[in-house]
Amino acid sequence: MNNHTEDWILILDFGSQYTQLIARRIRELNVYCEIHPYNTSPESFNDDPPKGIVLSGGPSSVYDEDAPLLNLDYLDFNVPVLGICYGLQSLAHTIHPGSVEKAEKREFGRATLIVDKGEDLLHNIDERSAVWMSHGDHIHSLPDSYEVIAHTANAPVAAVRHKKKQIFGVQFHPEVAHTDEGQQIFLNFVDTICKCSREWTAASFIETQVRLVREQVGKEKVLCALSGGVDSTVVATLLHKAIGDQLQCIFVDNGLLRKNEFQQVLTTYEEQLNLPVKGVDASKEFLDNLDGVFDPEEKRKIIGNTFIEVFDREVSDNKSYKFLAQGTLYPDVIESVSFKGPSATIKSHHNVGGLPEKMNLELVEPVRELFKDEVRNVGRELGIPESFISRHPFPGPGLGIRVIGKLSPDRLNLLREVDHIFIESLREYDLYDQVWQALAVLLPVQSVGVMGDERTYEFTAALRAVTSRDGMTADWAHLPYDFLSEVSNKIINEVRGINRVVYDVSSKPPSTIEWE
């Protein structure tokens, strides 16, 4: 259990692709919540019981051989329970086996919810409301102690409640945007039914984390590797507020940053945020190690190993550090303890993968409970400039994975100029904040062009911009044609070595946001 002072909701994960969305919806209501695998022992929450429990959806049928089933000991907490889709079926099946069956008509997509009893969970919900269904099984017969509170044309049991206890269930997914009044349902559950205090805010988070960091660190010194991104900057600013001069930040120029980025970011750190930061120009070392490397995984490995060597060398004269600060986020934590058991370990691309072991350091991860947008809110509360907070995500390996194929200083400089024109043009046209992430890619493709009376044989640049909430899924940004035309002309006219510009119109999935 993480330390927090507020009322909280426990989300038991039965494997739904939407489980993280449930957490985001509840947190948007200023209520703290945590996701744990469905088979977590209820006893682990005895010291800090939740104010309510949500059972997520899941891909299984309750009749599958290895179907994840609800541990009925969770009902002994005597707190309100909300089962969503599979969570409801698991509830009905476990309490009264045989009450779930294959639906004659499966429901996937929009449906109209018809409210039969518009109080408690369905208070303030329209009598007819659009909801998102995604199920092949449905409730056939309810235990005697339950009653139906809503239905759809195909599902006679779309929402239920216990006649005496505060146990509720819905067959649809209130957490997805396609359910029009889903947030009202969550508000009814956490506020009216669970009576949560709704005091979990960026300010309360900072206050709690400052206390926890001081308790963890004591008088010891803490190292923080800054990447120039939002996560590490928020971590450093939060730690500086907590422990002041016990913090030492290191910002390494790996030669893979954007145009003028190292100096601009360093100035922001020193002059605006007053962080104790040491800038290290190791660009030659990185580029020498990467020279001619083609494979993207090999690039990542070399960049990670070189970073560890540089970082270790910069602090090797001072063995007094006991802690290393890292910008691990909540999706990484959830991924490492998925409901099917531990998945791949927490991603190592936070710049510092391998450092704790090598340097025998203990980790400080003050934002490991937060989603990306929550980190940004904490940053705003800490006074970090909005221009920094709203920066697009930028990968740890930087432009190294945006030069497709062989790396060289010349190719990096070509990409740097293209990227600069694209990003600055987005700002100029007030489009920057409308996209989640924008980037330029240098392709290992040369093609024939004509400039004046001369034929050219030069490189192709690909531009990519996506819209997204959290980077887990993304759609290509429908930027205006006039804008793309102008940017293309500017790149071809001003960047010697580029004679063709293309725009990437693929979404995630099936494509990824980055090309490598």
GROMACS .gro file of N, CA and C in nm, residues 339-429:
model
  273
  339PHE      N    1  -0.255  -0.818  -1.384
  339PHE     CA    2  -0.339  -0.916  -1.315
  339PHE      C    3  -0.298  -1.059  -1.348
  340LYS      N    4  -0.222  -1.076  -1.456
  340LYS     CA    5  -0.175  -1.210  -1.492
  340LYS      C    6  -0.043  -1.243  -1.423
  341GLY      N    7   0.001  -1.155  -1.335
  341GLY     CA    8   0.131  -1.176  -1.271
  341GLY      C    9   0.230  -1.078  -1.332
  342PRO      N   10   0.350  -1.069  -1.276
  342PRO     CA   11   0.448  -0.971  -1.322
  342PRO      C   12   0.474  -0.982  -1.472
  343SER      N   13   0.464  -0.870  -1.541
  343SER     CA   14   0.498  -0.867  -1.683
  343SER      C   15   0.644  -0.825  -1.693
  344ALA      N   16   0.682  -0.774  -1.807
  344ALA     CA   17   0.819  -0.724  -1.819
  344ALA      C   18   0.843  -0.622  -1.708
  345THR      N   19   0.964  -0.614  -1.661
  345THR     CA   20   0.993  -0.523  -1.550
  345THR      C   21   0.965  -0.379  -1.591
  346ILE      N   22   0.956  -0.292  -1.492
  346ILE     CA   23   0.930  -0.151  -1.520
  346ILE      C   24   1.027  -0.102  -1.627
  347LYS      N   25   0.973  -0.030  -1.723
  347LYS     CA   26   1.053   0.012  -1.837
  347LYS      C   27   1.181   0.081  -1.791
  348SER      N   28   1.289   0.052  -1.862
  348SER     CA   29   1.418   0.106  -1.820
  348SER      C   30   1.453   0.233  -1.894
  349HIS      N   31   1.358   0.293  -1.968
  349HIS     CA   32   1.395   0.410  -2.047
  349HIS      C   33   1.382   0.541  -1.970
  350HIS      N   34   1.378   0.533  -1.837
  350HIS     CA   35   1.376   0.658  -1.760
  350HIS      C   36   1.516   0.714  -1.742
  351ASN      N   37   1.603   0.689  -1.837
  351ASN     CA   38   1.741   0.738  -1.838
  351ASN      C   39   1.830   0.668  -1.738
  352VAL      N   40   1.773   0.608  -1.636
  352VAL     CA   41   1.857   0.561  -1.525
  352VAL      C   42   1.851   0.410  -1.507
  353GLY      N   43   1.798   0.337  -1.608
  353GLY     CA   44   1.796   0.192  -1.597
  353GLY      C   45   1.936   0.137  -1.574
  354GLY      N   46   1.956   0.060  -1.471
  354GLY     CA   47   2.087   0.003  -1.443
  354GLY      C   48   2.168   0.080  -1.342
  355LEU      N   49   2.136   0.207  -1.322
  355LEU     CA   50   2.215   0.288  -1.228
  355LEU      C   51   2.202   0.246  -1.083
  356PRO      N   52   2.080   0.221  -1.033
  356PRO     CA   53   2.068   0.188  -0.890
  356PRO      C   54   2.155   0.068  -0.851
  357GLU      N   55   2.155  -0.037  -0.940
  357GLU     CA   56   2.234  -0.156  -0.908
  357GLU      C   57   2.383  -0.125  -0.911
  358LYS      N   58   2.426  -0.056  -1.017
  358LYS     CA   59   2.569  -0.029  -1.037
  358LYS      C   60   2.625   0.056  -0.923
  359MET      N   61   2.546   0.156  -0.881
  359MET     CA   62   2.597   0.251  -0.782
  359MET      C   63   2.546   0.221  -0.641
  360ASN      N   64   2.474   0.110  -0.627
  360ASN     CA   65   2.423   0.069  -0.495
  360ASN      C   66   2.338   0.179  -0.432
  361LEU      N   67   2.243   0.230  -0.511
  361LEU     CA   68   2.157   0.339  -0.465
  361LEU      C   69   2.015   0.290  -0.443
  362GLU      N   70   1.948   0.353  -0.348
  362GLU     CA   71   1.807   0.323  -0.323
  362GLU      C   72   1.723   0.422  -0.402
  363LEU      N   73   1.610   0.375  -0.457
  363LEU     CA   74   1.528   0.462  -0.543
  363LEU      C   75   1.432   0.550  -0.463
  364VAL      N   76   1.417   0.673  -0.511
  364VAL     CA   77   1.311   0.763  -0.464
  364VAL      C   78   1.223   0.789  -0.585
  365GLU      N   79   1.094   0.751  -0.576
  365GLU     CA   80   1.003   0.764  -0.690
  365GLU      C   81   0.875   0.836  -0.648
  366PRO      N   82   0.883   0.967  -0.633
  366PRO     CA   83   0.769   1.041  -0.574
  366PRO      C   84   0.646   1.052  -0.663
  367VAL      N   85   0.657   1.026  -0.795
  367VAL     CA   86   0.537   1.038  -0.880
  367VAL      C   87   0.491   0.902  -0.931
  368ARG      N   88   0.532   0.794  -0.865
  368ARG     CA   89   0.498   0.660  -0.912
  368ARG      C   90   0.349   0.630  -0.899
  369GLU      N   91   0.274   0.715  -0.828
  369GLU     CA   92   0.129   0.696  -0.814
  369GLU      C   93   0.050   0.773  -0.918
  370LEU      N   94   0.118   0.848  -1.007
  370LEU     CA   95   0.048   0.943  -1.094
  370LEU      C   96   0.049   0.903  -1.240
  371PHE      N   97  -0.059   0.942  -1.310
  371PHE     CA   98  -0.062   0.937  -1.455
  371PHE      C   99   0.003   1.065  -1.509
  372LYS      N  100   0.035   1.063  -1.640
  372LYS     CA  101   0.108   1.175  -1.701
  372LYS      C  102   0.038   1.309  -1.679
  373ASP      N  103  -0.094   1.314  -1.701
  373ASP     CA  104  -0.163   1.442  -1.687
  373ASP      C  105  -0.162   1.489  -1.541
  374GLU      N  106  -0.160   1.395  -1.447
  374GLU     CA  107  -0.153   1.431  -1.305
  374GLU      C  108  -0.015   1.487  -1.270
  375VAL      N  109   0.090   1.432  -1.333
  375VAL     CA  110   0.224   1.486  -1.313
  375VAL      C  111   0.228   1.632  -1.359
  376ARG      N  112   0.164   1.657  -1.472
  376ARG     CA  113   0.160   1.796  -1.523
  376ARG      C  114   0.089   1.889  -1.424
  377ASN      N  115  -0.021   1.842  -1.366
  377ASN     CA  116  -0.093   1.925  -1.268
  377ASN      C  117  -0.008   1.953  -1.145
  378VAL      N  118   0.068   1.853  -1.101
  378VAL     CA  119   0.159   1.874  -0.988
  378VAL      C  120   0.266   1.976  -1.025
  379GLY      N  121   0.316   1.967  -1.148
  379GLY     CA  122   0.415   2.063  -1.196
  379GLY      C  123   0.363   2.205  -1.195
  380ARG      N  124   0.237   2.221  -1.237
  380ARG     CA  125   0.176   2.355  -1.234
  380ARG      C  126   0.166   2.406  -1.091
  381GLU      N  127   0.125   2.318  -1.002
  381GLU     CA  128   0.111   2.356  -0.861
  381GLU      C  129   0.246   2.395  -0.802
  382LEU      N  130   0.354   2.335  -0.853
  382LEU     CA  131   0.489   2.365  -0.805
  382LEU      C  132   0.548   2.491  -0.869
  383GLY      N  133   0.475   2.550  -0.965
  383GLY     CA  134   0.520   2.674  -1.026
  383GLY      C  135   0.613   2.657  -1.145
  384ILE      N  136   0.619   2.537  -1.201
  384ILE     CA  137   0.700   2.516  -1.322
  384ILE      C  138   0.631   2.586  -1.439
  385PRO      N  139   0.706   2.661  -1.520
  385PRO     CA  140   0.643   2.738  -1.629
  385PRO      C  141   0.559   2.650  -1.721
  386GLU      N  142   0.445   2.704  -1.766
  386GLU     CA  143   0.352   2.630  -1.851
  386GLU      C  144   0.420   2.586  -1.981
  387SER      N  145   0.511   2.667  -2.032
  387SER     CA  146   0.581   2.631  -2.156
  387SER      C  147   0.658   2.501  -2.138
  388PHE      N  148   0.701   2.475  -2.017
  388PHE     CA  149   0.774   2.351  -1.987
  388PHE      C  150   0.676   2.237  -1.961
  389ILE      N  151   0.571   2.267  -1.884
  389ILE     CA  152   0.471   2.166  -1.847
  389ILE      C  153   0.404   2.106  -1.970
  390SER      N  154   0.375   2.190  -2.068
  390SER     CA  155   0.298   2.146  -2.184
  390SER      C  156   0.387   2.091  -2.296
  391ARG      N  157   0.515   2.069  -2.268
  391ARG     CA  158   0.604   2.013  -2.369
  391ARG      C  159   0.558   1.873  -2.408
  392HIS      N  160   0.570   1.842  -2.534
  392HIS     CA  161   0.536   1.708  -2.581
  392HIS      C  162   0.633   1.605  -2.522
  393PRO      N  163   0.588   1.481  -2.506
  393PRO     CA  164   0.679   1.375  -2.463
  393PRO      C  165   0.798   1.365  -2.560
  394PHE      N  166   0.914   1.333  -2.505
  394PHE     CA  167   1.035   1.319  -2.586
  394PHE      C  168   1.107   1.195  -2.536
  395PRO      N  169   1.142   1.102  -2.625
  395PRO     CA  170   1.199   0.975  -2.578
  395PRO      C  171   1.338   0.991  -2.519
  396GLY      N  172   1.372   0.905  -2.424
  396GLY     CA  173   1.504   0.906  -2.363
  396GLY      C  174   1.616   0.899  -2.465
  397PRO      N  175   1.607   0.809  -2.567
  397PRO     CA  176   1.712   0.802  -2.669
  397PRO      C  177   1.709   0.918  -2.768
  398GLY      N  178   1.610   1.008  -2.751
  398GLY     CA  179   1.605   1.131  -2.830
  398GLY      C  180   1.604   1.110  -2.979
  399LEU      N  181   1.678   1.196  -3.050
  399LEU     CA  182   1.679   1.189  -3.196
  399LEU      C  183   1.750   1.064  -3.247
  400GLY      N  184   1.816   0.991  -3.156
  400GLY     CA  185   1.886   0.869  -3.194
  400GLY      C  186   1.793   0.765  -3.255
  401ILE      N  187   1.666   0.765  -3.212
  401ILE     CA  188   1.570   0.669  -3.269
  401ILE      C  189   1.478   0.735  -3.370
  402ARG      N  190   1.509   0.860  -3.405
  402ARG     CA  191   1.432   0.929  -3.510
  402ARG      C  192   1.513   0.945  -3.638
  403VAL      N  193   1.643   0.915  -3.630
  403VAL     CA  194   1.722   0.895  -3.752
  403VAL      C  195   1.712   0.746  -3.779
  404ILE      N  196   1.630   0.709  -3.876
  404ILE     CA  197   1.608   0.567  -3.902
  404ILE      C  198   1.732   0.510  -3.971
  405GLY      N  199   1.779   0.400  -3.918
  405GLY     CA  200   1.899   0.340  -3.976
  405GLY      C  201   2.026   0.399  -3.916
  406LYS      N  202   2.127   0.409  -3.997
  406LYS     CA  203   2.262   0.443  -3.951
  406LYS      C  204   2.269   0.584  -3.893
  407LEU      N  205   2.333   0.595  -3.778
  407LEU     CA  206   2.348   0.725  -3.712
  407LEU      C  207   2.480   0.790  -3.750
  408SER      N  208   2.476   0.921  -3.769
  408SER     CA  209   2.598   0.999  -3.789
  408SER      C  210   2.568   1.143  -3.748
  409PRO      N  211   2.671   1.222  -3.709
  409PRO     CA  212   2.648   1.363  -3.673
  409PRO      C  213   2.578   1.441  -3.784
  410ASP      N  214   2.615   1.414  -3.910
  410ASP     CA  215   2.553   1.488  -4.022
  410ASP      C  216   2.404   1.461  -4.031
  411ARG      N  217   2.368   1.333  -4.017
  411ARG     CA  218   2.225   1.298  -4.025
  411ARG      C  219   2.148   1.357  -3.907
  412LEU      N  220   2.208   1.354  -3.790
  412LEU     CA  221   2.143   1.414  -3.672
  412LEU      C  222   2.120   1.563  -3.693
  413ASN      N  223   2.219   1.632  -3.750
  413ASN     CA  224   2.203   1.776  -3.773
  413ASN      C  225   2.095   1.806  -3.876
  414LEU      N  226   2.085   1.721  -3.979
  414LEU     CA  227   1.977   1.737  -4.076
  414LEU      C  228   1.842   1.728  -4.006
  415LEU      N  229   1.826   1.623  -3.925
  415LEU     CA  230   1.699   1.602  -3.855
  415LEU      C  231   1.670   1.716  -3.758
  416ARG      N  232   1.775   1.764  -3.692
  416ARG     CA  233   1.759   1.872  -3.593
  416ARG      C  234   1.695   1.995  -3.659
  417GLU      N  235   1.742   2.028  -3.779
  417GLU     CA  236   1.689   2.146  -3.850
  417GLU      C  237   1.544   2.123  -3.893
  418VAL      N  238   1.515   2.003  -3.944
  418VAL     CA  239   1.377   1.971  -3.985
  418VAL      C  240   1.283   1.978  -3.865
  419ASP      N  241   1.323   1.915  -3.756
  419ASP     CA  242   1.244   1.911  -3.633
  419ASP      C  243   1.218   2.053  -3.582
  420HIS      N  244   1.320   2.137  -3.585
  420HIS     CA  245   1.308   2.275  -3.535
  420HIS      C  246   1.202   2.352  -3.615
  421ILE      N  247   1.208   2.339  -3.747
  421ILE     CA  248   1.111   2.410  -3.832
  421ILE      C  249   0.969   2.360  -3.804
  422PHE      N  250   0.953   2.228  -3.791
  422PHE     CA  251   0.819   2.170  -3.769
  422PHE      C  252   0.762   2.214  -3.634
  423ILE      N  253   0.840   2.200  -3.528
  423ILE     CA  254   0.790   2.232  -3.394
  423ILE      C  255   0.762   2.382  -3.379
  424GLU      N  256   0.853   2.465  -3.429
  424GLU     CA  257   0.832   2.611  -3.418
  424GLU      C  258   0.713   2.655  -3.502
  425SER      N  259   0.689   2.590  -3.616
  425SER     CA  260   0.573   2.624  -3.699
  425SER      C  261   0.443   2.586  -3.628
  426LEU      N  262   0.442   2.473  -3.558
  426LEU     CA  263   0.324   2.434  -3.479
  426LEU      C  264   0.293   2.541  -3.374
  427ARG      N  265   0.397   2.591  -3.309
  427ARG     CA  266   0.376   2.697  -3.208
  427ARG      C  267   0.322   2.824  -3.275
  428GLU      N  268   0.382   2.859  -3.387
  428GLU     CA  269   0.346   2.982  -3.458
  428GLU      C  270   0.199   2.980  -3.502
  429TYR      N  271   0.150   2.863  -3.540
  429TYR     CA  272   0.012   2.851  -3.587
  429TYR      C  273  -0.085   2.809  -3.476
   0.00000   0.00000   0.00000
